[in-house]
Amino acid sequence: MELDKRHIVLGVTGGIAAYKAAELVRELQRAGASVQVVMTHAATHFVTPVTFQALSARAVFADQWDDRIGNNMAHIELSRGADAILIAPASADFIGKLANGLCDDLLGTMCVARKCPLLVAPAMNRQMWTNPAVRRNVAQLRTDGVTLFGPESGDQACGEVGPGRMLEPPAIVEELVAFFAPRLLAGRRVVVTAGPTYEPIDPVRGITNRSSGKMGFALARACRQAGAEVRLVAGPTTLPTPAGVTRTDVETAREMCDAALDACAPGCDIFIAVAAVADWQVTNASAHKIKKDEVGTTPELAFAENPDILQTVAALPNAPYCVGFAAESKDLARNGEQKRRRKGVPFLVANIGHETFGCDDNELLLIDEHGMKPLGRASKDELARALVAEIAGRLGKPATGSGQ
Ligand code: C5P
């Protein structure tokens, strides 16, 4: 799992977003981390320590005079061995405290006494977030090497709309994974196509391909976590956008081609075509629903071939490094290699088997000019991370080491 063996001290401060910290504990655990919760007194007004104790299966601390730690040095003991202290939600007050190194409670003292990285997910009303004093304190945190996750813009608990909303727990976990991930694609620009395309026959019917979009979205997430700037061009899917990824939604292959070319134009380094693109579009699509009783007979559909997006991008002057995907039903290796050559791409990833549609698992065969390499069955997230390493290796960029 992405956060296996990571130990995180989760600092919860006093804001209404504290209720989301309970879900965050679960998400962190799901990703493999162990979690020690430390709260400010204000936070205990929003959520009780019992909630966090039950979820984390560890005693929760809020008081610097707590005598449950033998040497009375909770501020030292609780963060030793931690991979990071994550403050979520971080109130304006606590950010001010961090910016000034104040030690008047357990969590503040622990942050000053820490040996590990400090990560902060702010949560506050939009007026507070834009207040000059808060801006100053946030700038000071950045100068001090503190990493900020969010905030995002949106509906606020007070009824207002604007910046200051805490990232949702899954997005915070994604940011955390990215923080620890090797920065294999730092400074790279990546465009990923994902999902199916949809070619209308009439306003209610269409032709599509089987694709959940999961592999493409996992790759977009993994590229972003490896430090790349990622643009995702997605066909119809209900999957959530990976944190920090810029997404363009499209429907038809033509739209996907235009969006991909647009995204590739300004200095894209890597193009990864994961989308299952419809090979044909219906040229005599009807503007109105085709009625069975009005047509009287089976409707005749006329088709025209869609552009091959991957081949088009690969043929661009100054083309990015192109990675294709292939779903073959037989002769995977031979057909995969032929496809790689035909499309003019250096690297092709073949799906082994068809039962992977919509699943969370997959099995891949990597094909390049030097030969083939299987990547055994694993989750799409794990395979995506392995693929990022393979792509980074082929680009010849030496690994710059892990974020931490
Ligand atoms: O030819 P085939 O559809 O099997 O090729 C698969 C690869 O080509 C995938 O990477 C897919 O995203 C890409 N492709 C494309 N545009 C098309 C058809 C396929 O980019 N029209």
PDB file of N, CA, C and O in Angstrom, residues 69-106:
ATOM      1  N   ILE A  69       2.361   9.657  29.783  1.00  0.00           N
ATOM      2  CA  ILE A  69       3.710   9.391  29.263  1.00  0.00           C
ATOM      3  C   ILE A  69       4.657   9.528  30.447  1.00  0.00           C
ATOM      4  O   ILE A  69       4.713  10.587  31.086  1.00  0.00           O
ATOM      5  N   GLY A  70       5.400   8.423  30.720  1.00  0.00           N
ATOM      6  CA  GLY A  70       6.189   8.302  31.945  1.00  0.00           C
ATOM      7  C   GLY A  70       7.082   9.505  32.244  1.00  0.00           C
ATOM      8  O   GLY A  70       7.056  10.043  33.347  1.00  0.00           O
ATOM      9  N   ASN A  71       7.840   9.951  31.272  1.00  0.00           N
ATOM     10  CA  ASN A  71       8.795  11.028  31.539  1.00  0.00           C
ATOM     11  C   ASN A  71       8.173  12.418  31.381  1.00  0.00           C
ATOM     12  O   ASN A  71       8.873  13.423  31.431  1.00  0.00           O
ATOM     13  N   ASN A  72       6.854  12.443  31.193  1.00  0.00           N
ATOM     14  CA  ASN A  72       6.130  13.709  31.053  1.00  0.00           C
ATOM     15  C   ASN A  72       6.587  14.536  29.855  1.00  0.00           C
ATOM     16  O   ASN A  72       6.472  15.754  29.846  1.00  0.00           O
ATOM     17  N   MET A  73       7.145  13.871  28.870  1.00  0.00           N
ATOM     18  CA  MET A  73       7.605  14.608  27.688  1.00  0.00           C
ATOM     19  C   MET A  73       6.817  14.168  26.459  1.00  0.00           C
ATOM     20  O   MET A  73       7.384  13.728  25.468  1.00  0.00           O
ATOM     21  N   ALA A  74       5.522  14.305  26.570  1.00  0.00           N
ATOM     22  CA  ALA A  74       4.653  13.898  25.460  1.00  0.00           C
ATOM     23  C   ALA A  74       5.045  14.615  24.166  1.00  0.00           C
ATOM     24  O   ALA A  74       4.986  14.038  23.079  1.00  0.00           O
ATOM     25  N   HIS A  75       5.467  15.879  24.301  1.00  0.00           N
ATOM     26  CA  HIS A  75       5.790  16.660  23.100  1.00  0.00           C
ATOM     27  C   HIS A  75       6.975  16.078  22.344  1.00  0.00           C
ATOM     28  O   HIS A  75       7.154  16.332  21.162  1.00  0.00           O
ATOM     29  N   ILE A  76       7.839  15.324  23.049  1.00  0.00           N
ATOM     30  CA  ILE A  76       8.979  14.686  22.394  1.00  0.00           C
ATOM     31  C   ILE A  76       8.610  13.255  21.989  1.00  0.00           C
ATOM     32  O   ILE A  76       8.772  12.846  20.845  1.00  0.00           O
ATOM     33  N   GLU A  77       8.074  12.522  22.954  1.00  0.00           N
ATOM     34  CA  GLU A  77       7.828  11.093  22.759  1.00  0.00           C
ATOM     35  C   GLU A  77       6.887  10.809  21.594  1.00  0.00           C
ATOM     36  O   GLU A  77       7.096   9.886  20.815  1.00  0.00           O
ATOM     37  N   LEU A  78       5.828  11.608  21.484  1.00  0.00           N
ATOM     38  CA  LEU A  78       4.777  11.252  20.530  1.00  0.00           C
ATOM     39  C   LEU A  78       5.197  11.434  19.066  1.00  0.00           C
ATOM     40  O   LEU A  78       4.642  10.815  18.174  1.00  0.00           O
ATOM     41  N   SER A  79       6.176  12.314  18.837  1.00  0.00           N
ATOM     42  CA  SER A  79       6.552  12.522  17.427  1.00  0.00           C
ATOM     43  C   SER A  79       7.814  11.757  17.041  1.00  0.00           C
ATOM     44  O   SER A  79       8.153  11.682  15.861  1.00  0.00           O
ATOM     45  N   ARG A  80       8.519  11.159  18.001  1.00  0.00           N
ATOM     46  CA  ARG A  80       9.725  10.401  17.656  1.00  0.00           C
ATOM     47  C   ARG A  80       9.305   9.140  16.898  1.00  0.00           C
ATOM     48  O   ARG A  80       8.391   8.428  17.309  1.00  0.00           O
ATOM     49  N   GLY A  81       9.953   8.898  15.792  1.00  0.00           N
ATOM     50  CA  GLY A  81       9.580   7.734  14.978  1.00  0.00           C
ATOM     51  C   GLY A  81       8.511   8.066  13.953  1.00  0.00           C
ATOM     52  O   GLY A  81       8.192   7.238  13.105  1.00  0.00           O
ATOM     53  N   ALA A  82       7.959   9.283  14.022  1.00  0.00           N
ATOM     54  CA  ALA A  82       6.929   9.649  13.031  1.00  0.00           C
ATOM     55  C   ALA A  82       7.605  10.031  11.713  1.00  0.00           C
ATOM     56  O   ALA A  82       8.697  10.600  11.697  1.00  0.00           O
ATOM     57  N   ASP A  83       6.946   9.710  10.611  1.00  0.00           N
ATOM     58  CA  ASP A  83       7.462  10.123   9.297  1.00  0.00           C
ATOM     59  C   ASP A  83       7.047  11.544   8.975  1.00  0.00           C
ATOM     60  O   ASP A  83       7.665  12.201   8.139  1.00  0.00           O
ATOM     61  N   ALA A  84       5.975  11.999   9.591  1.00  0.00           N
ATOM     62  CA  ALA A  84       5.527  13.385   9.379  1.00  0.00           C
ATOM     63  C   ALA A  84       4.505  13.739  10.447  1.00  0.00           C
ATOM     64  O   ALA A  84       3.818  12.872  10.982  1.00  0.00           O
ATOM     65  N   ILE A  85       4.436  15.039  10.744  1.00  0.00           N
ATOM     66  CA  ILE A  85       3.293  15.549  11.502  1.00  0.00           C
ATOM     67  C   ILE A  85       2.391  16.237  10.478  1.00  0.00           C
ATOM     68  O   ILE A  85       2.844  17.098   9.711  1.00  0.00           O
ATOM     69  N   LEU A  86       1.151  15.819  10.455  1.00  0.00           N
ATOM     70  CA  LEU A  86       0.168  16.394   9.517  1.00  0.00           C
ATOM     71  C   LEU A  86      -0.883  17.116  10.347  1.00  0.00           C
ATOM     72  O   LEU A  86      -1.543  16.498  11.183  1.00  0.00           O
ATOM     73  N   ILE A  87      -1.021  18.409  10.129  1.00  0.00           N
ATOM     74  CA  ILE A  87      -2.042  19.173  10.856  1.00  0.00           C
ATOM     75  C   ILE A  87      -3.256  19.325   9.940  1.00  0.00           C
ATOM     76  O   ILE A  87      -3.192  19.991   8.912  1.00  0.00           O
ATOM     77  N   ALA A  88      -4.352  18.667  10.300  1.00  0.00           N
ATOM     78  CA  ALA A  88      -5.565  18.731   9.463  1.00  0.00           C
ATOM     79  C   ALA A  88      -6.808  18.525  10.340  1.00  0.00           C
ATOM     80  O   ALA A  88      -6.955  17.437  10.895  1.00  0.00           O
ATOM     81  N   PRO A  89      -7.635  19.492  10.479  1.00  0.00           N
ATOM     82  CA  PRO A  89      -7.532  20.822   9.887  1.00  0.00           C
ATOM     83  C   PRO A  89      -6.560  21.705  10.672  1.00  0.00           C
ATOM     84  O   PRO A  89      -6.409  21.529  11.875  1.00  0.00           O
ATOM     85  N   ALA A  90      -5.945  22.667   9.953  1.00  0.00           N
ATOM     86  CA  ALA A  90      -5.098  23.664  10.599  1.00  0.00           C
ATOM     87  C   ALA A  90      -5.882  24.976  10.641  1.00  0.00           C
ATOM     88  O   ALA A  90      -6.197  25.539   9.592  1.00  0.00           O
ATOM     89  N   SER A  91      -6.226  25.440  11.835  1.00  0.00           N
ATOM     90  CA  SER A  91      -6.989  26.691  11.990  1.00  0.00           C
ATOM     91  C   SER A  91      -6.063  27.887  11.756  1.00  0.00           C
ATOM     92  O   SER A  91      -4.830  27.752  11.802  1.00  0.00           O
ATOM     93  N   ALA A  92      -6.665  29.065  11.574  1.00  0.00           N
ATOM     94  CA  ALA A  92      -5.872  30.289  11.409  1.00  0.00           C
ATOM     95  C   ALA A  92      -5.038  30.516  12.660  1.00  0.00           C
ATOM     96  O   ALA A  92      -3.862  30.907  12.582  1.00  0.00           O
ATOM     97  N   ASP A  93      -5.636  30.241  13.814  1.00  0.00           N
ATOM     98  CA  ASP A  93      -4.918  30.434  15.076  1.00  0.00           C
ATOM     99  C   ASP A  93      -3.685  29.532  15.137  1.00  0.00           C
ATOM    100  O   ASP A  93      -2.581  29.985  15.483  1.00  0.00           O
ATOM    101  N   PHE A  94      -3.863  28.270  14.756  1.00  0.00           N
ATOM    102  CA  PHE A  94      -2.733  27.340  14.872  1.00  0.00           C
ATOM    103  C   PHE A  94      -1.638  27.676  13.858  1.00  0.00           C
ATOM    104  O   PHE A  94      -0.450  27.541  14.148  1.00  0.00           O
ATOM    105  N   ILE A  95      -2.055  28.134  12.678  1.00  0.00           N
ATOM    106  CA  ILE A  95      -1.056  28.543  11.676  1.00  0.00           C
ATOM    107  C   ILE A  95      -0.236  29.717  12.221  1.00  0.00           C
ATOM    108  O   ILE A  95       0.990  29.771  12.071  1.00  0.00           O
ATOM    109  N   GLY A  96      -0.935  30.639  12.904  1.00  0.00           N
ATOM    110  CA  GLY A  96      -0.235  31.767  13.528  1.00  0.00           C
ATOM    111  C   GLY A  96       0.750  31.285  14.579  1.00  0.00           C
ATOM    112  O   GLY A  96       1.889  31.772  14.688  1.00  0.00           O
ATOM    113  N   LYS A  97       0.321  30.277  15.326  1.00  0.00           N
ATOM    114  CA  LYS A  97       1.180  29.723  16.369  1.00  0.00           C
ATOM    115  C   LYS A  97       2.426  29.080  15.748  1.00  0.00           C
ATOM    116  O   LYS A  97       3.549  29.302  16.198  1.00  0.00           O
ATOM    117  N   LEU A  98       2.212  28.309  14.671  1.00  0.00           N
ATOM    118  CA  LEU A  98       3.338  27.640  13.997  1.00  0.00           C
ATOM    119  C   LEU A  98       4.316  28.665  13.419  1.00  0.00           C
ATOM    120  O   LEU A  98       5.535  28.489  13.500  1.00  0.00           O
ATOM    121  N   ALA A  99       3.745  29.726  12.828  1.00  0.00           N
ATOM    122  CA  ALA A  99       4.597  30.735  12.174  1.00  0.00           C
ATOM    123  C   ALA A  99       5.491  31.422  13.195  1.00  0.00           C
ATOM    124  O   ALA A  99       6.554  31.942  12.850  1.00  0.00           O
ATOM    125  N   ASN A 100       5.054  31.410  14.453  1.00  0.00           N
ATOM    126  CA  ASN A 100       5.827  32.105  15.498  1.00  0.00           C
ATOM    127  C   ASN A 100       6.516  31.153  16.469  1.00  0.00           C
ATOM    128  O   ASN A 100       7.103  31.595  17.454  1.00  0.00           O
ATOM    129  N   GLY A 101       6.390  29.872  16.209  1.00  0.00           N
ATOM    130  CA  GLY A 101       7.075  28.891  17.066  1.00  0.00           C
ATOM    131  C   GLY A 101       6.568  28.871  18.497  1.00  0.00           C
ATOM    132  O   GLY A 101       7.347  28.626  19.426  1.00  0.00           O
ATOM    133  N   LEU A 102       5.288  29.134  18.698  1.00  0.00           N
ATOM    134  CA  LEU A 102       4.756  29.174  20.070  1.00  0.00           C
ATOM    135  C   LEU A 102       4.584  27.766  20.632  1.00  0.00           C
ATOM    136  O   LEU A 102       4.231  26.832  19.910  1.00  0.00           O
ATOM    137  N   CYS A 103       4.781  27.683  21.931  1.00  0.00           N
ATOM    138  CA  CYS A 103       4.770  26.361  22.594  1.00  0.00           C
ATOM    139  C   CYS A 103       3.844  26.378  23.811  1.00  0.00           C
ATOM    140  O   CYS A 103       4.218  25.902  24.877  1.00  0.00           O
ATOM    141  N   ASP A 104       2.658  26.946  23.652  1.00  0.00           N
ATOM    142  CA  ASP A 104       1.789  27.040  24.836  1.00  0.00           C
ATOM    143  C   ASP A 104       0.777  25.894  24.918  1.00  0.00           C
ATOM    144  O   ASP A 104      -0.156  25.942  25.697  1.00  0.00           O
ATOM    145  N   ASP A 105       0.896  24.881  24.063  1.00  0.00           N
ATOM    146  CA  ASP A 105       0.084  23.672  24.228  1.00  0.00           C
ATOM    147  C   ASP A 105       0.877  22.476  23.676  1.00  0.00           C
ATOM    148  O   ASP A 105       1.973  22.649  23.109  1.00  0.00           O
ATOM    149  N   LEU A 106       0.313  21.287  23.826  1.00  0.00           N
ATOM    150  CA  LEU A 106       1.054  20.080  23.443  1.00  0.00           C
ATOM    151  C   LEU A 106       1.373  20.055  21.947  1.00  0.00           C
ATOM    152  O   LEU A 106       2.523  19.826  21.547  1.00  0.00           O
TER     153      LEU A 106
END
